[in-house]
Every structure is written in structure tokens, then in C-alpha cells.
Amino acid sequence: MTIKRTWWKEAVGYQIYPRSFMDTDGDGIGDLNGIRSKLDYLKDLGIGFIWITPIYESPNIDNGYDISDYQKILRTFGTMEEFDLLLDEAHALGMKIIMDLVINHTSNQHPWFLESRSSVKDDYRDYYIWADGKVDGPPNDWVSIFGGSAWEYDEGTKQYYLHVFAKEQPDLNWENPRVKRELFSMIDWWLDKGIDGFRVDAISHIKKAPLETPSTSDPFESFKNVPGIETHLEELRDVFKKRDILTVGEANGVSADEAYQWLGEHEGYFNMLFEFDHISLWNKDEQETLDVIHFKQAITRWQEALADGKGWNALYMENHDIPRSVSSFGSEESVFWQASAKALALTFLLLQGTPFIYQGQEIGMTNMPFASIDDIDAVDTKNFYHEMIHAGVSPSKAMNVIRRTARDNSRTPMQWTAEEYAGFSKRKPWIVLNPNKQVINVLDESMDSHSVLNFYKEVIKLRNQSEALIYGTYKLYLPDHPQLFVYGRRLGEERFVVIINLSNEFASADLPENVQIEEWNLVLCNLNDHSIHQHTVFAPYEARVYKHK
Ligand code: NOJ
């Protein structure tokens, strides 16, 4: 099979969490004009498209993932006119824009839900999932991903409604054809406006098991990639397929074995997926240390499942739902911070697929040393903290877990400068700022040729200019090495090999026989350019890219 060439395979993506990106109107919250003011920065970084997380009207219980009007811009972010300007200006610079599409649920303030809950006989009742309770409580024992029962009782109509996420995010009823029609026409409306695609939120949750199904050891099984979902996804695909757009589904619960069904070039539902294999999003109580072998297996499973034109990968190490990758998989220690941030860049940017960089990742931003639960905004983290306290965990222990796992770690303001408010705003931001803005910020890094930022630029440039790094095959070397991630990319005669020490200790290895290192030129490295032999020792977080002579 040959790989079809398209713009979304060649471009590098950049995710913007608008609340925390750039504030221009001085309210401490980022805005659309802030994004407009940084388009040149993104262009210079080598970005081809931007994914903006929700900017629609919303009561912000879950920072915009609870939408009360799909066709309005939240006032705090700006106006529809400003959005149109942003779109035009990005296009003029040769960058595309994709929006977040949240169609598993709405806000409980959406007019559909207000109608729906007004009476059991209301015309909109079946837009959501309502059921009678049992004598002793909710209709079944399903639990919400954000904690507690997945059901909320409605006094007015004496029934419960289902919410996979917060109780203010009631799930839409995809079994109702009217719901789908409304959603699909809203999708068309945005596409007619000229946007270039969607990141599709929580899409593996749209189908629910029969309500009699009890919870299993996987508490979310009854609403995660449930058989029958394909019918809904096929209809959604047919809406997307009419246009040349990028679609990337957020697909918790979808395995590499199903990748072809979801992503096959002809019949697949999306262009690519954010898979959860290498990142455990909701796994809150386990220590996150990187098991390098397991990590390589997960990456390789997806690379191989979609190889040879079968489909395409979305590549990511960070987003607004997970802690910063340097803190989880690299090291915050000052001796290792910079090398590990660069090593992690090479861990995902040169694989086969479309890379998504999350704002601040390109300067090596780290987790936030949250002082107390009062610093936390995210609804799920607050619930989780209170559950721990309720279960008898001490506040200091609970805060240790929160510091390691909270989604807000990646939501602190973008660090543009070392100034009081990090050049993000003229006012105290809506969420705490990381004090390490003194060292980690765009301005200082742009003037330092060895910075993480400049390394990202070099890697992106290398990828943007090489067919082999975009379309070439992927091959894993040394699969059982517990510290090194070594992979090759090849297209015809153009060949690369990437070697990364993903540990904070020295690692030695015999390079594979078909990588005779004297036949290769070093094109990028994150530490000193010392010589390399067939048997070699790599420093902690050392990372190198070689190209065949
Ligand atoms: C996934 C989004 O990325 C996350 O931020 C949100 O809380 C849930 N879906 C619910 O929409």
C-alpha cells in the first residue's frame, strides 16, 4: 500500500489552551486576540496547524468542555468577529485551525437540557439519557470518570440523568436521530466558516451499554467503546468525509487492534486518534515512572498497526489533561531538566504520524508546586482530593498525590517572559503561575541557542524538510533495552536513526548490526557532540539523530 500524501500528515500541530495562552484585555484570562498576537511566534516555530480547546459559550464548570451554545464565542475569549480575524490571519500565514468538538455531552445550561429537564413529556426529553431510580438510589452502579455516581437525580421530574463526566455535563442521547441531526448541522456550520477540522472530544463514550449492565473491574466499561458505536461513528464520518479536513478523535478504550477499523484510509471514522496506551490519563493513584520497555511496546504497537498506509498516528506527550511530560517522564532536576525536555522532544516528534505540541512543552515547562487544594481549579481533581480526605488520607499525603497527577499542572499560564505575570497578562492570572518562569520562558530561551525552544525549532525544521521523517517506515531497535529508545525511519535511500536515553543514568549498548555507525552522520544531538562507536555509553537523557551518509 502506498501512503497518500496530505497536508495534515505533513504539518506539525500546536495545541492552545486559550485561558492560559495569552491575555490581551487584562482580565487575567487568555483570549482570542492573545492567540492572534502570537501567530508569528507559532509560524517561526514551524507550526502547520493549531488546535484550540473549547472557546464556545459555557458556564465553565469544566473549562469550556461544558458547552451551552455551540455557535457562540465565550465573551471572556472575545467575539465571533475576532475569531474570524484569527482564522483569516492564521490562513494568511499558511497555518490551519482545528476546533474542539464536544458532542458526547453539553452543559446542563444548554437550552436543550433546560427544556429536557422541564418535564418528562417535553419534546427535548430524549435528547439526554433519563431513567427511573431503583428503590435505594440510581438506576445502576455506573460511576463517573470525574468521581461519584454517573447519575444525578432531578427533583422536578423525579428521574435520574446520566453524566459520564461532571454532573453539569449531561450526556447526549445518540440513539435519538434528532440529536445527531442537530449536531451534524452544527458541524457543517463551523466547516462552512472555513475551519480546517476538529479534535473530537470523548468520542469513544457516545454509545452506552444497556442500563441493566453492572459495573465491572473497569468502572467505565459500560460507556467506553461499547459495541454498536460504529453505527454512530459511520454517520459522523460521512459528515466529515465531504471535506478535506483534519479529524482527530480522543479515543479512550480503543486499542491498537481496532486502529484500522477506526482509521483505515477509506472506511475509517477519523484521520487519527489520540490513543491512551502510552499515557494513562485517569490513573491517579499510581506513581508515574517511565517503564521504558512498556512505553516502547505501546508506541510500536500503534506505529505498526497503522504502517504501510493502513492509517495515520497522532503523536503526543502532553495535553491539557495530563501533567507536564518533563515532570512525569523526564526530570525537573536542574542538571537533567534541559536534556530530558529535548530527549522527550525526539521521543515523539520524529515518529510516523502528526505531532501535537502542547503550549509550553516547547520551552520545557514543568509541573506546578501547588501549595494547597485552594490553588486547584479542575473539577475532577477537587473531587478526587475530597474523596481521598473522606477515605482518611491525610491532607499532606493527598496533596502529594495531587501535585503529581493534577490536570492543572499543564494549565498554568504560558511563560513568555520572566516578568511578574510571565508576560501572559498585566493582571494576576486566573490560576497560579509557576515560579520557574524566571528560568523557563520564551524570551530568554529565544536568545539562547542551546535552549529547549531552539531545539524544538531544529527538530521541527528537520521533520518539515524530510520526506523520510514524515512518510518513511518505522522500525524499533533494541526492544528489550530498559533505558534506550532506538528507532529508525526510512523512505527509499533516505534513512534516519534516533537514539534516546530515557533514563537519568548512564546507559550502554551495542548498536544493532544494521546500524554501522561510521556510515551515519550526526544531524542533531542534545548534549556534546562526542564521538560514538558501535558499543557506546550514553549520558543520562542523551539523545541523537543520525542520517545515513
Ligand atoms: C476530555 C477533555 O480533554 C477533558 O479536558 C474534558 O474534561 C473531558 N473530555 C470532558 O469533556
Coordinates of C-alpha atoms and ligand atoms in Angstrom, one line a residue:
M1 CA 0.0 0.0 0.0
T2 CA 1.4 3.5 -0.7
I3 CA 0.8 6.3 1.7
K4 CA -1.4 9.0 0.4
R5 CA 0.1 12.5 0.8
T6 CA -2.0 15.2 2.6
W7 CA -1.4 18.4 4.4
W8 CA -2.4 17.1 7.7
K9 CA 0.3 14.4 7.6
E10 CA 3.0 16.9 6.8
A11 CA 2.1 19.6 9.3
V12 CA 3.1 19.8 12.9
G13 CA 0.3 20.8 15.3
Y14 CA 0.2 23.0 18.3
Q15 CA -2.5 22.8 21.0
I16 CA -3.6 26.0 22.6
Y17 CA -5.5 26.1 25.9
P18 CA -6.8 29.6 25.4
R19 CA -7.4 30.5 29.1
S20 CA -3.7 30.1 29.7
F21 CA -2.1 31.2 26.5
M22 CA -2.1 35.0 26.2
D23 CA -4.3 37.7 27.8
T24 CA -4.6 41.0 25.9
D25 CA -7.6 42.6 27.7
G26 CA -6.1 42.5 31.2
D27 CA -8.7 40.2 32.9
G28 CA -6.1 37.6 33.8
I29 CA -7.7 35.1 31.3
G30 CA -6.2 34.4 27.9
D31 CA -8.2 35.4 24.8
L32 CA -8.5 35.2 21.0
N33 CA -6.6 38.4 20.5
G34 CA -3.9 36.9 22.6
I35 CA -3.7 34.0 20.1
R36 CA -3.7 36.4 17.2
S37 CA -0.8 38.2 18.8
K38 CA 1.3 35.0 18.9
L39 CA 0.7 33.7 15.4
D40 CA 4.1 34.9 14.2
Y41 CA 5.7 33.0 17.1
L42 CA 4.0 29.8 16.1
K43 CA 4.9 30.3 12.4
D44 CA 8.5 30.8 13.4
L45 CA 8.4 27.6 15.5
G46 CA 7.4 25.7 12.3
I47 CA 3.8 25.0 13.2
G48 CA 1.3 24.0 10.4
F49 CA -1.9 24.0 12.3
I50 CA -3.4 25.0 15.7
W51 CA -5.9 23.1 17.8
I52 CA -7.8 25.4 20.1
T53 CA -9.6 23.8 23.0
P54 CA -13.2 25.0 23.5
I55 CA -13.9 28.7 23.2
Y56 CA -17.7 28.4 23.0
E57 CA -20.2 29.8 25.4
S58 CA -20.0 27.8 28.6
P59 CA -20.6 28.1 32.4
N60 CA -17.0 26.8 32.6
I61 CA -17.6 24.0 35.1
D62 CA -15.0 22.0 33.1
N63 CA -13.3 25.0 31.4
G64 CA -15.4 25.0 28.2
Y65 CA -16.0 21.3 27.9
D66 CA -19.5 22.1 29.1
I67 CA -21.0 23.9 26.2
S68 CA -24.1 26.0 26.5
D69 CA -24.1 27.3 22.9
Y70 CA -22.1 25.7 20.2
Q71 CA -22.3 28.6 17.8
K72 CA -21.3 31.5 20.2
I73 CA -17.9 32.5 21.4
L74 CA -17.5 32.9 25.2
R75 CA -17.4 36.6 25.9
T76 CA -14.2 36.3 28.0
F77 CA -12.4 35.0 25.0
G78 CA -13.7 37.6 22.6
T79 CA -16.2 37.8 19.7
M80 CA -17.1 35.8 16.6
E81 CA -15.6 38.7 14.6
E82 CA -12.3 38.2 16.4
F83 CA -12.5 34.5 15.7
D84 CA -12.9 35.2 12.0
L85 CA -9.9 37.5 12.1
L86 CA -7.9 34.9 13.8
L87 CA -8.9 32.3 11.2
D88 CA -8.0 34.7 8.3
E89 CA -4.7 35.7 9.8
A90 CA -3.6 32.1 10.5
H91 CA -4.6 31.2 7.0
A92 CA -2.6 34.1 5.6
L93 CA 0.4 32.8 7.4
G94 CA -0.2 29.3 6.0
M95 CA -1.4 27.8 9.2
K96 CA -4.7 25.9 9.7
I97 CA -7.0 25.9 12.6
I98 CA -8.9 23.0 14.1
M99 CA -11.6 23.3 16.8
D100 CA -12.6 21.1 19.7
L101 CA -15.8 19.3 19.0
V102 CA -17.6 18.3 22.3
I103 CA -20.6 16.2 21.3
N104 CA -20.7 13.4 23.9
H105 CA -22.4 15.9 26.3
T106 CA -23.4 19.5 26.7
S107 CA -23.6 21.8 29.7
N108 CA -26.6 21.5 31.9
Q109 CA -27.2 25.1 30.9
H110 CA -27.6 24.3 27.3
P111 CA -31.2 25.2 26.1
W112 CA -31.7 21.5 25.1
F113 CA -31.1 20.4 28.6
L114 CA -33.1 23.1 30.2
E115 CA -36.0 22.0 28.0
S116 CA -35.3 18.4 28.6
R117 CA -35.4 18.6 32.3
S118 CA -38.6 20.8 32.3
S119 CA -40.9 17.8 32.0
V120 CA -40.9 14.1 31.2
K121 CA -43.2 14.9 28.3
D122 CA -41.0 17.6 26.9
D123 CA -40.1 17.4 23.2
Y124 CA -36.4 17.5 24.2
R125 CA -36.7 14.9 26.9
D126 CA -35.0 12.2 24.8
Y127 CA -32.1 14.5 23.9
Y128 CA -30.5 13.2 27.1
I129 CA -30.4 9.8 28.9
W130 CA -33.1 9.7 31.7
A131 CA -34.1 6.7 33.8
D132 CA -36.1 5.9 36.9
G133 CA -34.1 5.2 40.0
K134 CA -34.2 1.9 42.0
V135 CA -35.8 1.9 45.4
D136 CA -32.4 2.6 47.0
G137 CA -30.9 5.0 44.6
P138 CA -29.7 5.5 41.0
P139 CA -30.7 3.3 38.0
N140 CA -27.4 1.3 38.2
D141 CA -24.0 1.4 39.8
W142 CA -22.1 3.2 37.0
V143 CA -19.5 5.7 38.2
S144 CA -18.5 8.9 36.6
I145 CA -15.0 9.5 35.2
F146 CA -14.9 12.6 37.4
G147 CA -15.8 10.6 40.6
G148 CA -19.1 9.6 42.3
S149 CA -22.2 8.1 40.7
A150 CA -22.7 8.7 36.9
W151 CA -26.4 9.6 37.7
E152 CA -27.9 12.8 39.1
Y153 CA -31.4 12.9 40.5
D154 CA -33.7 15.6 39.2
E155 CA -36.2 16.7 41.8
G156 CA -38.5 18.3 39.3
T157 CA -39.2 15.2 37.2
K158 CA -38.2 12.5 39.7
Q159 CA -35.9 10.8 37.4
Y160 CA -32.1 10.5 37.0
Y161 CA -29.9 11.6 34.1
L162 CA -26.6 10.2 33.0
H163 CA -23.3 12.1 33.1
V164 CA -20.1 10.3 32.3
F165 CA -18.2 13.5 33.4
A166 CA -19.3 16.1 35.8
K167 CA -23.0 16.3 36.9
E168 CA -23.1 19.7 35.0
Q169 CA -22.2 17.8 31.8
P170 CA -25.3 15.6 30.9
D171 CA -24.7 13.0 28.2
L172 CA -26.5 13.5 24.9
N173 CA -28.6 10.6 23.7
W174 CA -27.0 9.4 20.5
E175 CA -29.8 6.9 19.9
N176 CA -32.1 9.8 19.1
P177 CA -31.8 10.7 15.4
R178 CA -32.8 14.3 16.1
V179 CA -29.8 14.8 18.3
K180 CA -27.5 13.6 15.6
R181 CA -29.1 15.8 13.0
E182 CA -28.7 18.9 15.2
L183 CA -25.0 18.0 15.9
F184 CA -24.2 17.3 12.3
S185 CA -25.7 20.6 11.1
M186 CA -23.7 22.4 13.7
I187 CA -20.6 20.7 12.4
D188 CA -21.4 21.8 8.9
W189 CA -21.9 25.3 10.1
W190 CA -18.4 25.5 11.5
L191 CA -16.9 23.8 8.5
D192 CA -18.7 26.3 6.2
K193 CA -17.0 29.0 8.1
G194 CA -13.7 27.7 6.8
I195 CA -12.1 26.0 9.8
D196 CA -9.8 23.1 8.9
G197 CA -11.0 20.3 11.1
F198 CA -11.8 19.0 14.6
R199 CA -10.3 17.4 17.6
V200 CA -13.3 15.2 18.7
D201 CA -13.7 15.1 22.4
A202 CA -14.6 11.9 24.4
I203 CA -15.9 10.3 21.3
S204 CA -15.5 6.7 22.4
H205 CA -18.2 7.4 25.1
I206 CA -21.1 8.2 22.9
K207 CA -22.5 4.7 23.0
K208 CA -23.8 3.3 26.3
A209 CA -24.3 -0.4 27.2
P210 CA -27.9 -1.4 28.2
L211 CA -28.7 0.2 31.6
E212 CA -29.0 -3.2 33.3
T213 CA -25.3 -3.8 32.7
P214 CA -23.5 -3.8 36.1
S215 CA -20.0 -2.2 36.5
T216 CA -17.0 -4.5 36.1
S217 CA -13.4 -4.2 37.3
D218 CA -13.1 -1.5 34.7
P219 CA -15.5 1.0 36.1
F220 CA -16.0 2.8 32.8
E221 CA -16.6 -0.2 30.6
S222 CA -20.3 0.4 30.1
F223 CA -19.7 3.6 28.3
K224 CA -16.3 3.2 26.7
N225 CA -16.1 1.9 23.1
V226 CA -19.3 -0.1 23.5
P227 CA -20.2 -2.4 20.6
G228 CA -22.7 -0.7 18.3
I229 CA -20.7 2.6 18.5
E230 CA -19.7 2.0 14.8
T231 CA -23.1 3.0 13.5
H232 CA -22.9 6.4 15.1
L233 CA -19.3 6.8 14.0
E234 CA -20.1 5.9 10.4
E235 CA -22.7 8.6 10.3
L236 CA -20.3 11.1 11.8
R237 CA -17.6 10.1 9.3
D238 CA -19.9 10.7 6.4
V239 CA -20.3 14.3 7.6
F240 CA -16.6 14.8 7.8
K241 CA -15.7 12.9 4.6
K242 CA -17.3 15.6 2.4
R243 CA -14.3 17.9 3.1
D244 CA -10.5 18.0 3.1
I245 CA -10.2 18.4 6.9
L246 CA -8.2 17.0 9.7
T247 CA -10.1 14.9 12.3
V248 CA -8.6 13.5 15.4
G249 CA -10.7 11.6 17.8
E250 CA -10.0 11.3 21.6
A251 CA -10.4 7.6 22.0
N252 CA -10.1 6.3 25.5
G253 CA -10.6 2.5 25.4
V254 CA -9.7 2.0 21.7
S255 CA -6.8 -0.5 21.3
A256 CA -4.2 -0.7 18.5
D257 CA -6.1 -3.9 17.3
E258 CA -9.0 -1.6 16.4
A259 CA -6.9 1.1 14.9
Y260 CA -7.5 0.0 11.3
Q261 CA -11.3 0.0 11.8
W262 CA -11.2 3.5 13.3
L263 CA -8.6 5.0 11.0
G264 CA -8.4 3.0 7.7
E265 CA -7.9 5.5 4.8
H266 CA -11.2 4.6 3.2
E267 CA -13.8 3.4 5.8
G268 CA -12.2 4.8 9.0
Y269 CA -14.0 7.2 11.2
F270 CA -11.2 9.7 11.7
N271 CA -7.8 10.6 10.2
M272 CA -6.1 9.9 13.5
L273 CA -6.7 9.2 17.2
F274 CA -5.4 10.3 20.5
E275 CA -4.8 6.8 21.9
F276 CA -4.3 6.3 25.6
D277 CA -1.9 3.4 25.6
H278 CA 1.3 5.3 26.4
I279 CA -0.3 7.8 28.7
S280 CA -2.6 6.7 31.5
L281 CA -4.9 9.7 31.8
W282 CA -7.1 8.7 34.7
N283 CA -4.7 6.5 36.6
K284 CA -4.4 8.8 39.5
D285 CA -3.0 6.8 42.4
E286 CA -0.1 5.0 40.9
Q287 CA 3.4 6.5 40.8
E288 CA 4.2 7.6 37.3
T289 CA 7.7 6.5 36.4
L290 CA 8.6 5.6 32.9
D291 CA 8.8 1.9 32.2
V292 CA 10.9 2.3 29.0
I293 CA 10.2 -1.2 27.6
H294 CA 6.5 -0.9 28.2
F295 CA 6.5 2.6 26.7
K296 CA 8.3 1.4 23.6
Q297 CA 5.9 -1.5 23.2
A298 CA 2.9 0.8 23.3
I299 CA 4.4 3.3 20.8
T300 CA 5.4 0.4 18.5
R301 CA 2.0 -1.3 18.6
W302 CA 0.4 1.8 17.2
Q303 CA 3.2 2.6 14.7
E304 CA 2.9 -1.0 13.4
A305 CA -0.9 -1.1 13.4
L306 CA -1.1 1.8 11.1
A307 CA 2.0 1.2 9.0
D308 CA 2.2 0.9 5.2
G309 CA -0.7 3.3 4.5
K310 CA -3.2 1.5 6.7
G311 CA -3.8 4.7 8.7
W312 CA -2.1 7.5 10.5
N313 CA -1.0 8.2 14.0
A314 CA -1.4 11.3 16.2
L315 CA 1.7 11.8 18.3
Y316 CA 1.7 13.5 21.6
M317 CA 3.3 13.5 25.0
E318 CA 1.3 16.3 26.6
N319 CA -2.1 18.0 26.6
H320 CA -4.3 19.9 29.0
D321 CA -5.4 16.8 30.8
I322 CA -2.1 15.4 31.9
P323 CA 0.9 16.6 33.9
R324 CA 3.9 18.0 32.1
S325 CA 5.9 15.3 30.4
V326 CA 9.3 16.6 31.7
S327 CA 8.0 16.1 35.3
S328 CA 6.5 12.6 34.6
F329 CA 8.9 11.1 32.1
G330 CA 11.9 13.3 32.3
S331 CA 13.4 15.2 35.2
E332 CA 12.9 18.5 36.8
E333 CA 16.3 18.4 38.5
S334 CA 18.4 21.3 37.2
V335 CA 21.2 19.0 35.9
F336 CA 18.8 17.0 33.8
W337 CA 15.9 19.3 33.0
Q338 CA 17.1 20.7 29.7
A339 CA 18.5 17.4 28.3
S340 CA 15.4 15.5 29.3
A341 CA 13.0 18.0 27.7
K342 CA 15.0 17.7 24.5
A343 CA 15.1 13.9 24.8
L344 CA 11.3 13.8 25.1
A345 CA 11.0 16.0 22.0
L346 CA 12.8 13.4 20.0
T347 CA 10.7 10.7 21.6
F348 CA 7.6 11.7 19.7
L349 CA 8.3 14.4 17.1
L350 CA 10.1 12.1 14.6
L351 CA 7.8 9.0 14.8
Q352 CA 5.4 8.3 11.9
G353 CA 2.4 10.4 12.4
T354 CA 1.3 14.0 13.0
P355 CA 2.9 15.5 16.2
F356 CA 0.9 17.7 18.5
I357 CA 2.9 20.0 20.7
Y358 CA 1.1 21.3 23.8
Q359 CA 1.7 25.0 24.6
G360 CA 4.7 25.4 26.8
Q361 CA 6.1 22.0 26.0
E362 CA 8.4 23.6 23.5
I363 CA 10.1 25.6 26.3
G364 CA 10.2 22.6 28.7
M365 CA 7.5 23.8 31.2
T366 CA 7.2 21.6 34.3
N367 CA 4.6 20.7 36.9
M368 CA 3.4 23.3 39.4
P369 CA 4.4 23.0 43.1
F370 CA 0.8 23.6 44.2
A371 CA 0.7 24.8 47.8
S372 CA -2.8 23.7 48.7
I373 CA -6.1 22.4 47.2
D374 CA -7.2 26.1 47.0
D375 CA -4.8 26.5 44.1
I376 CA -6.6 23.9 42.1
D377 CA -9.3 24.7 39.6
A378 CA -10.1 21.4 37.8
V379 CA -13.3 19.8 38.9
D380 CA -12.1 16.2 38.8
T381 CA -9.0 17.0 40.9
K382 CA -11.1 18.7 43.6
N383 CA -13.5 15.7 43.7
F384 CA -10.6 13.3 43.9
Y385 CA -8.9 15.3 46.7
H386 CA -12.1 15.3 48.8
E387 CA -12.6 11.5 48.1
M388 CA -9.1 10.9 49.5
I389 CA -9.7 13.0 52.6
H390 CA -13.1 11.3 53.1
A391 CA -11.3 7.9 53.0
G392 CA -8.9 9.0 55.8
V393 CA -5.9 10.1 53.7
S394 CA -4.0 13.0 55.4
P395 CA -4.2 16.4 53.6
S396 CA -0.4 16.4 53.1
K397 CA -0.4 12.9 51.6
A398 CA -3.4 13.8 49.4
M399 CA -1.6 17.0 48.2
N400 CA 1.4 14.9 47.3
V401 CA -0.8 12.8 45.0
I402 CA -2.5 15.9 43.6
R403 CA 0.8 17.6 42.8
R404 CA 1.9 14.6 40.8
T405 CA -1.3 14.0 38.9
A406 CA -3.4 17.1 38.7
R407 CA -4.5 18.3 35.2
D408 CA -3.9 21.9 36.4
N409 CA -0.2 21.1 36.2
S410 CA -0.4 21.8 32.5
R411 CA -2.9 24.7 32.7
T412 CA -0.7 27.3 34.5
P413 CA -0.1 30.3 32.3
M414 CA 2.2 30.2 29.3
Q415 CA 5.6 31.6 30.4
W416 CA 6.5 34.2 27.8
T417 CA 8.9 36.3 30.0
A418 CA 10.4 36.3 33.5
E419 CA 8.1 39.3 34.5
E420 CA 5.7 39.2 37.4
Y421 CA 2.9 37.7 35.4
A422 CA 5.2 35.9 32.9
G423 CA 4.3 38.3 30.1
F424 CA 0.9 36.4 30.0
S425 CA -1.1 39.2 31.5
K426 CA -0.9 42.6 33.1
R427 CA -3.0 41.2 36.0
K428 CA -2.9 38.3 38.4
P429 CA -3.9 35.3 36.2
W430 CA -6.9 33.1 36.8
I431 CA -4.7 30.3 38.0
V432 CA -1.4 30.2 39.8
L433 CA 1.8 30.9 37.8
N434 CA 4.8 28.6 38.0
P435 CA 7.6 30.5 39.8
N436 CA 10.2 28.9 37.5
K437 CA 9.2 31.4 34.8
Q438 CA 12.4 33.1 35.9
V439 CA 14.3 30.4 34.1
I440 CA 11.8 28.8 31.8
N441 CA 10.4 31.4 29.4
V442 CA 10.1 32.1 25.7
L443 CA 12.0 35.4 25.8
D444 CA 15.2 34.1 27.5
E445 CA 15.1 30.8 25.5
S446 CA 14.7 32.5 22.2
M447 CA 18.1 34.2 22.9
D448 CA 19.9 31.1 23.9
S449 CA 21.0 28.9 21.1
H450 CA 21.1 25.8 23.3
S451 CA 17.6 26.3 24.7
V452 CA 14.8 23.7 24.6
L453 CA 12.9 26.2 22.4
N454 CA 15.6 26.3 19.8
F455 CA 16.0 22.6 19.9
Y456 CA 12.3 22.2 19.2
K457 CA 12.7 24.5 16.2
E458 CA 15.5 22.5 14.9
V459 CA 13.7 19.2 15.2
I460 CA 10.5 20.6 13.6
K461 CA 12.6 22.0 10.8
L462 CA 14.3 18.7 10.3
R463 CA 10.9 16.9 10.1
N464 CA 9.3 19.5 7.9
Q465 CA 12.1 19.1 5.4
S466 CA 12.4 15.3 5.3
E467 CA 10.0 13.0 3.4
A468 CA 11.5 10.0 5.3
L469 CA 10.7 11.5 8.7
I470 CA 7.1 12.2 7.5
Y471 CA 6.2 9.2 5.3
G472 CA 9.0 6.8 6.0
T473 CA 8.7 3.4 7.7
Y474 CA 9.3 3.0 11.4
K475 CA 11.5 0.3 12.9
L476 CA 12.2 -0.3 16.6
Y477 CA 15.7 -1.4 17.6
L478 CA 16.8 -2.9 20.9
P479 CA 13.2 -3.5 22.1
D480 CA 14.4 -5.0 25.4
H481 CA 16.8 -2.3 26.4
P482 CA 15.5 -0.9 29.6
Q483 CA 16.8 2.7 29.1
L484 CA 17.3 3.4 25.4
F485 CA 14.6 4.1 22.8
V486 CA 16.2 3.5 19.4
Y487 CA 14.1 3.8 16.2
G488 CA 14.7 4.1 12.5
R489 CA 12.8 5.9 9.8
R490 CA 13.3 5.1 6.1
L491 CA 12.0 6.1 2.8
G492 CA 13.9 4.7 -0.2
E493 CA 17.6 5.7 0.3
E494 CA 16.8 8.3 3.0
R495 CA 17.4 6.8 6.4
F496 CA 17.5 8.1 9.9
V497 CA 18.1 6.5 13.3
V498 CA 17.1 8.2 16.6
I499 CA 18.7 7.1 19.8
I500 CA 17.4 8.4 23.2
N501 CA 18.4 7.5 26.7
L502 CA 15.1 7.9 28.6
S503 CA 16.7 7.4 32.0
N504 CA 18.6 9.6 34.5
E505 CA 21.5 7.1 34.5
F506 CA 24.3 6.2 32.0
A507 CA 23.2 3.6 29.5
S508 CA 25.4 1.4 27.4
A509 CA 24.5 -0.6 24.3
D510 CA 25.8 -2.4 21.3
L511 CA 24.2 -0.6 18.4
P512 CA 22.3 -3.0 16.1
E513 CA 24.4 -4.6 13.3
N514 CA 22.5 -2.9 10.5
V515 CA 23.3 0.4 12.1
Q516 CA 27.0 0.6 11.4
I517 CA 27.5 3.9 13.0
E518 CA 30.5 5.0 10.9
E519 CA 28.2 5.1 7.9
W520 CA 26.0 7.7 9.6
N521 CA 26.2 11.4 10.1
L522 CA 25.1 13.1 13.3
V523 CA 22.4 15.6 12.4
L524 CA 21.1 16.6 15.9
C525 CA 22.1 16.0 19.5
N526 CA 21.1 17.4 22.9
L527 CA 24.5 17.1 24.6
N528 CA 28.1 17.4 23.5
D529 CA 28.8 16.1 20.1
H530 CA 31.3 13.5 21.2
S531 CA 32.1 10.5 19.1
I532 CA 30.1 7.4 19.0
H533 CA 31.2 3.7 18.5
Q534 CA 29.3 0.5 17.8
H535 CA 29.5 -0.1 21.6
T536 CA 28.7 3.1 23.2
V537 CA 27.8 4.7 26.5
F538 CA 25.0 7.3 26.6
A539 CA 24.8 10.0 29.2
P540 CA 21.5 10.5 31.2
Y541 CA 18.8 11.7 28.7
E542 CA 21.3 11.9 25.9
A543 CA 19.5 11.9 22.5
R544 CA 20.9 11.9 19.0
V545 CA 19.6 11.8 15.4
Y546 CA 21.7 10.3 12.7
K547 CA 21.2 10.3 9.0
H548 CA 22.7 7.7 6.6
K549 CA 25.6 9.1 4.5
Ligands
NOJ1 C1 -11.6 15.2 27.5 C2 -11.1 16.6 27.6 O1 -9.8 16.7 27.1 C3 -11.2 17.0 29.1 O2 -10.5 18.2 29.4 C4 -12.6 17.1 29.5 O3 -12.7 17.3 30.9 C5 -13.4 15.8 29.1 N1 -13.0 15.2 27.9 C6 -14.9 16.0 29.2 O4 -15.2 16.8 28.0

